[in-house]
PDB file of C-alpha atoms and ligand atoms in Angstrom:
ATOM      1  CA  MET A   1     295.281-131.528 229.611  1.00 82.00           C
ATOM      2  CA  ILE A   2     299.123-131.010 229.192  1.00 93.00           C
ATOM      3  CA  ASP A   3     301.011-131.189 232.397  1.00 94.00           C
ATOM      4  CA  PRO A   4     303.842-128.670 232.426  1.00 95.00           C
ATOM      5  CA  GLN A   5     305.995-130.836 234.454  1.00 94.00           C
ATOM      6  CA  GLU A   6     305.755-133.582 231.741  1.00 95.00           C
ATOM      7  CA  VAL A   7     306.739-130.963 229.018  1.00 94.00           C
ATOM      8  CA  ILE A   8     309.803-129.841 231.232  1.00 93.00           C
ATOM      9  CA  ARG A   9     310.885-133.672 231.597  1.00 90.00           C
ATOM     10  CA  LEU A  10     310.585-134.429 227.985  1.00 90.00           C
ATOM     11  CA  LYS A  11     312.317-131.255 226.731  1.00 88.00           C
ATOM     12  CA  THR A  12     315.291-132.313 229.200  1.00 86.00           C
ATOM     13  CA  TRP A  13     315.406-135.795 227.983  1.00 84.00           C
ATOM     14  CA  LEU A  14     315.266-134.784 224.285  1.00 84.00           C
ATOM     15  CA  THR A  15     318.352-132.585 224.743  1.00 81.00           C
ATOM     16  CA  VAL A  16     320.377-134.870 226.729  1.00 73.00           C
ATOM     17  CA  TRP A  17     321.864-137.826 225.103  1.00 60.00           C
ATOM     18  CA  PRO A  18     323.264-140.231 226.043  1.00 57.00           C
ATOM     19  CA  TRP A  19     321.860-140.420 229.448  1.00 55.00           C
ATOM     20  CA  PRO A  20     322.204-143.114 232.052  1.00 52.00           C
ATOM     21  CA  ASN A  21     319.824-145.868 231.060  1.00 58.00           C
ATOM     22  CA  LYS A  22     318.089-146.115 234.446  1.00 58.00           C
ATOM     23  CA  HIS A  23     314.672-147.331 233.490  1.00 58.00           C
ATOM     24  CA  GLY A  24     314.098-151.066 234.269  1.00 64.00           C
ATOM     25  CA  LYS A  25     312.893-152.185 230.789  1.00 72.00           C
ATOM     26  CA  LYS A  26     314.535-152.460 227.526  1.00 82.00           C
ATOM     27  CA  ALA A  27     312.713-152.239 224.131  1.00 90.00           C
ATOM     28  CA  GLU A  28     312.262-155.175 222.149  1.00 94.00           C
ATOM     29  CA  VAL A  29     313.869-155.028 218.623  1.00 95.00           C
ATOM     30  CA  ILE A  30     312.247-156.732 215.764  1.00 97.00           C
ATOM     31  CA  GLY A  31     314.743-156.662 212.789  1.00 97.00           C
ATOM     32  CA  LYS A  32     316.735-153.500 212.920  1.00 97.00           C
ATOM     33  CA  ALA A  33     316.454-150.286 214.558  1.00 94.00           C
ATOM     34  CA  SER A  34     318.068-147.120 213.587  1.00 91.00           C
ATOM     35  CA  ARG A  35     319.990-145.126 216.264  1.00 87.00           C
ATOM     36  CA  GLU A  36     317.440-142.438 216.227  1.00 86.00           C
ATOM     37  CA  LEU A  37     314.531-145.053 216.752  1.00 90.00           C
ATOM     38  CA  MET A  38     316.566-146.567 219.565  1.00 89.00           C
ATOM     39  CA  ARG A  39     317.070-143.151 221.159  1.00 87.00           C
ATOM     40  CA  LEU A  40     313.229-142.425 220.665  1.00 89.00           C
ATOM     41  CA  ALA A  41     312.305-145.756 222.281  1.00 91.00           C
ATOM     42  CA  HIS A  42     314.528-144.763 225.401  1.00 88.00           C
ATOM     43  CA  ILE A  43     312.898-141.408 225.708  1.00 89.00           C
ATOM     44  CA  ALA A  44     309.270-142.981 225.219  1.00 92.00           C
ATOM     45  CA  MET A  45     310.019-145.562 227.827  1.00 91.00           C
ATOM     46  CA  LYS A  46     311.478-142.943 230.240  1.00 88.00           C
ATOM     47  CA  PHE A  47     308.206-140.929 229.728  1.00 91.00           C
ATOM     48  CA  LEU A  48     306.088-143.968 230.356  1.00 93.00           C
ATOM     49  CA  GLU A  49     307.773-144.793 233.329  1.00 90.00           C
ATOM     50  CA  HIS A  50     307.667-141.295 234.753  1.00 89.00           C
ATOM     51  CA  ALA A  51     303.878-141.082 233.814  1.00 91.00           C
ATOM     52  CA  ALA A  52     303.295-144.419 235.385  1.00 92.00           C
ATOM     53  CA  VAL A  53     301.862-145.908 232.348  1.00 94.00           C
ATOM     54  CA  LYS A  54     302.314-149.791 231.758  1.00 93.00           C
ATOM     55  CA  ALA A  55     303.351-150.495 228.294  1.00 96.00           C
ATOM     56  CA  ASP A  56     306.023-152.491 226.656  1.00 95.00           C
ATOM     57  CA  MET A  57     308.068-150.991 223.777  1.00 95.00           C
ATOM     58  CA  VAL A  58     308.509-152.878 220.438  1.00 97.00           C
ATOM     59  CA  ILE A  59     310.768-151.057 217.816  1.00 96.00           C
ATOM     60  CA  GLY A  60     312.102-151.947 214.308  1.00 97.00           C
ATOM     61  CA  ASN A  61     312.579-150.144 211.133  1.00 96.00           C
ATOM     62  CA  GLY A  62     309.502-149.973 209.066  1.00 95.00           C
ATOM     63  CA  LEU A  63     307.094-151.389 211.496  1.00 97.00           C
ATOM     64  CA  GLU A  64     303.606-150.268 211.318  1.00 94.00           C
ATOM     65  CA  PRO A  65     303.213-147.731 214.417  1.00 94.00           C
ATOM     66  CA  ARG A  66     300.361-148.811 216.817  1.00 96.00           C
ATOM     67  CA  PHE A  67     299.283-149.603 220.256  1.00 96.00           C
ATOM     68  CA  GLU A  68     298.152-152.939 221.293  1.00 96.00           C
ATOM     69  CA  ARG A  69     296.205-153.478 224.604  1.00 95.00           C
ATOM     70  CA  PHE A  70     296.090-157.313 224.228  1.00 94.00           C
ATOM     71  CA  PRO A  71     297.493-159.665 225.472  1.00 95.00           C
ATOM     72  CA  ARG A  72     299.774-157.033 227.111  1.00 95.00           C
ATOM     73  CA  PRO A  73     300.012-153.210 226.601  1.00 97.00           C
ATOM     74  CA  LYS A  74     302.822-152.680 223.974  1.00 97.00           C
ATOM     75  CA  ILE A  75     303.788-149.635 221.940  1.00 98.00           C
ATOM     76  CA  VAL A  76     305.257-150.365 218.603  1.00 97.00           C
ATOM     77  CA  LEU A  77     307.291-147.712 216.625  1.00 95.00           C
ATOM     78  CA  GLY A  78     308.682-148.126 213.030  1.00 95.00           C
ATOM     79  CA  SER A  79     310.376-144.888 212.631  1.00 91.00           C
ATOM     80  CA  ALA A  80     312.030-142.031 214.726  1.00 88.00           C
ATOM     81  CA  SER A  81     308.791-139.892 214.735  1.00 88.00           C
ATOM     82  CA  LEU A  82     308.396-138.193 218.163  1.00 89.00           C
ATOM     83  CA  LEU A  83     304.795-137.020 217.263  1.00 88.00           C
ATOM     84  CA  GLN A  84     303.923-140.745 216.331  1.00 90.00           C
ATOM     85  CA  ALA A  85     305.423-142.021 219.546  1.00 94.00           C
ATOM     86  CA  LEU A  86     303.497-139.322 221.650  1.00 94.00           C
ATOM     87  CA  HIS A  87     300.354-140.467 219.808  1.00 93.00           C
ATOM     88  CA  GLU A  88     300.935-144.018 220.861  1.00 96.00           C
ATOM     89  CA  ILE A  89     301.878-142.940 224.497  1.00 97.00           C
ATOM     90  CA  ALA A  90     298.469-141.171 224.494  1.00 96.00           C
ATOM     91  CA  HIS A  91     296.689-144.384 223.430  1.00 96.00           C
ATOM     92  CA  ALA A  92     298.349-146.215 226.212  1.00 97.00           C
ATOM     93  CA  ARG A  93     297.241-143.490 228.696  1.00 96.00           C
ATOM     94  CA  PHE A  94     293.936-142.446 227.437  1.00 95.00           C
ATOM     95  CA  GLY A  95     292.558-145.205 225.434  1.00 94.00           C
ATOM     96  CA  SER A  96     291.568-145.895 221.866  1.00 92.00           C
ATOM     97  CA  SER A  97     290.188-142.470 220.935  1.00 92.00           C
ATOM     98  CA  GLU A  98     291.872-141.071 217.892  1.00 90.00           C
ATOM     99  CA  ALA A  99     290.724-137.550 218.524  1.00 89.00           C
ATOM    100  CA  VAL A 100     292.135-137.699 222.032  1.00 92.00           C
ATOM    101  CA  ALA A 101     295.249-139.286 221.087  1.00 92.00           C
ATOM    102  CA  ALA A 102     295.917-136.835 218.047  1.00 88.00           C
ATOM    103  CA  ALA A 103     294.891-133.714 220.128  1.00 89.00           C
ATOM    104  CA  TRP A 104     297.163-134.738 223.138  1.00 93.00           C
ATOM    105  CA  SER A 105     300.241-135.557 220.954  1.00 90.00           C
ATOM    106  CA  CYS A 106     299.885-132.360 218.732  1.00 86.00           C
ATOM    107  CA  LYS A 107     299.499-130.191 221.748  1.00 89.00           C
ATOM    108  CA  MET A 108     302.489-131.804 223.479  1.00 91.00           C
ATOM    109  CA  MET A 109     304.640-131.345 220.392  1.00 86.00           C
ATOM    110  CA  GLU A 110     303.656-127.629 220.289  1.00 84.00           C
ATOM    111  CA  GLU A 111     304.560-127.286 223.817  1.00 89.00           C
ATOM    112  CA  LEU A 112     307.813-128.873 223.207  1.00 87.00           C
ATOM    113  CA  PHE A 113     308.670-126.957 220.058  1.00 82.00           C
ATOM    114  CA  PRO A 114     306.678-123.697 220.137  1.00 77.00           C
ATOM    115  CA  GLU A 115     308.452-122.421 216.978  1.00 72.00           C
ATOM    116  CA  ILE A 116     307.017-125.365 214.835  1.00 67.00           C
ATOM    117  CA  LYS A 117     303.538-125.635 213.743  1.00 64.00           C
ATOM    118  CA  VAL A 118     302.369-129.169 213.717  1.00 62.00           C
ATOM    119  CA  LYS A 119     301.608-129.780 209.776  1.00 63.00           C
ATOM    120  CA  GLY A 120     301.462-133.578 209.838  1.00 62.00           C
ATOM    121  CA  LYS A 121     298.234-135.035 208.822  1.00 63.00           C
ATOM    122  CA  TRP A 122     296.522-138.223 210.356  1.00 61.00           C
ATOM    123  CA  PHE A 123     295.339-140.908 207.964  1.00 60.00           C
ATOM    124  CA  GLY A 124     293.481-143.002 210.313  1.00 63.00           C
ATOM    125  CA  HIS A 125     296.047-143.846 212.986  1.00 65.00           C
ATOM    126  CA  GLN A 126     299.104-142.926 211.083  1.00 64.00           C
ATOM    127  CA  LEU A 127     300.904-139.645 210.728  1.00 64.00           C
ATOM    128  CA  MET A 128     301.747-138.800 207.206  1.00 60.00           C
ATOM    129  CA  ASN A 129     303.865-135.631 205.770  1.00 58.00           C
ATOM    130  CA  GLU A 130     305.778-135.262 209.072  1.00 55.00           C
ATOM    131  CA  ASP A 131     309.169-134.484 207.774  1.00 49.00           C
ATOM    132  CA  GLU A 132     309.912-131.860 210.312  1.00 44.00           C
ATOM    133  CA  PHE A 133     309.567-134.263 213.091  1.00 48.00           C
ATOM    134  CA  ILE A 134     311.420-137.314 211.725  1.00 42.00           C
ATOM    135  CA  ALA A 135     315.072-137.801 213.255  1.00 39.00           C
ATOM    136  CA  PHE A 136     314.626-135.002 215.750  1.00 42.00           C
TER     137      PHE A 136
HETATM  138 ZN1  LIG B 201     295.793-143.557 216.928  1.00 64.28          ZN
END
C-alpha cells in the first residue's frame, strides 16, 4: 500500500528547504498562512504532482482541513500538520473512505518517522492531539 519510492521522495522534500519551486501550481491562500503551512503546501503539491493526483491546494491559518471533490478537486489545510496533509492527499487519491485515508496517512508517517509512534486521534475526519507532528 505504501510506495517506498514515495517515502524516499517525501523524506527528501521534508529535509530540503527551500527548494526550487518547480511545480506548476501555487497554493491559494485565504487570509494568512504561516511559513510552516506554506512550506507544507509546497511539499504536498510536489507530492501530488509526483503521484499524478489532480487537486488544487487552498491554505489559510485556522481553515478546517478537508478534501473537496466538487466543483474541482481541492485540498484545504489550516495548520502545518503533515499527518493531516497526508490524510487529505489520501482522500484525493483513494476516495472518501475515512478508514483508508487514516490508514494510509498513518502508515506513511510511520515510514517517514519510524522513531515516532502515531498518537493522534481521529475525530471524524479531523486529527486531534497531534502535537508531535505540528510544525515539523
Ligand atoms: Zn478524512
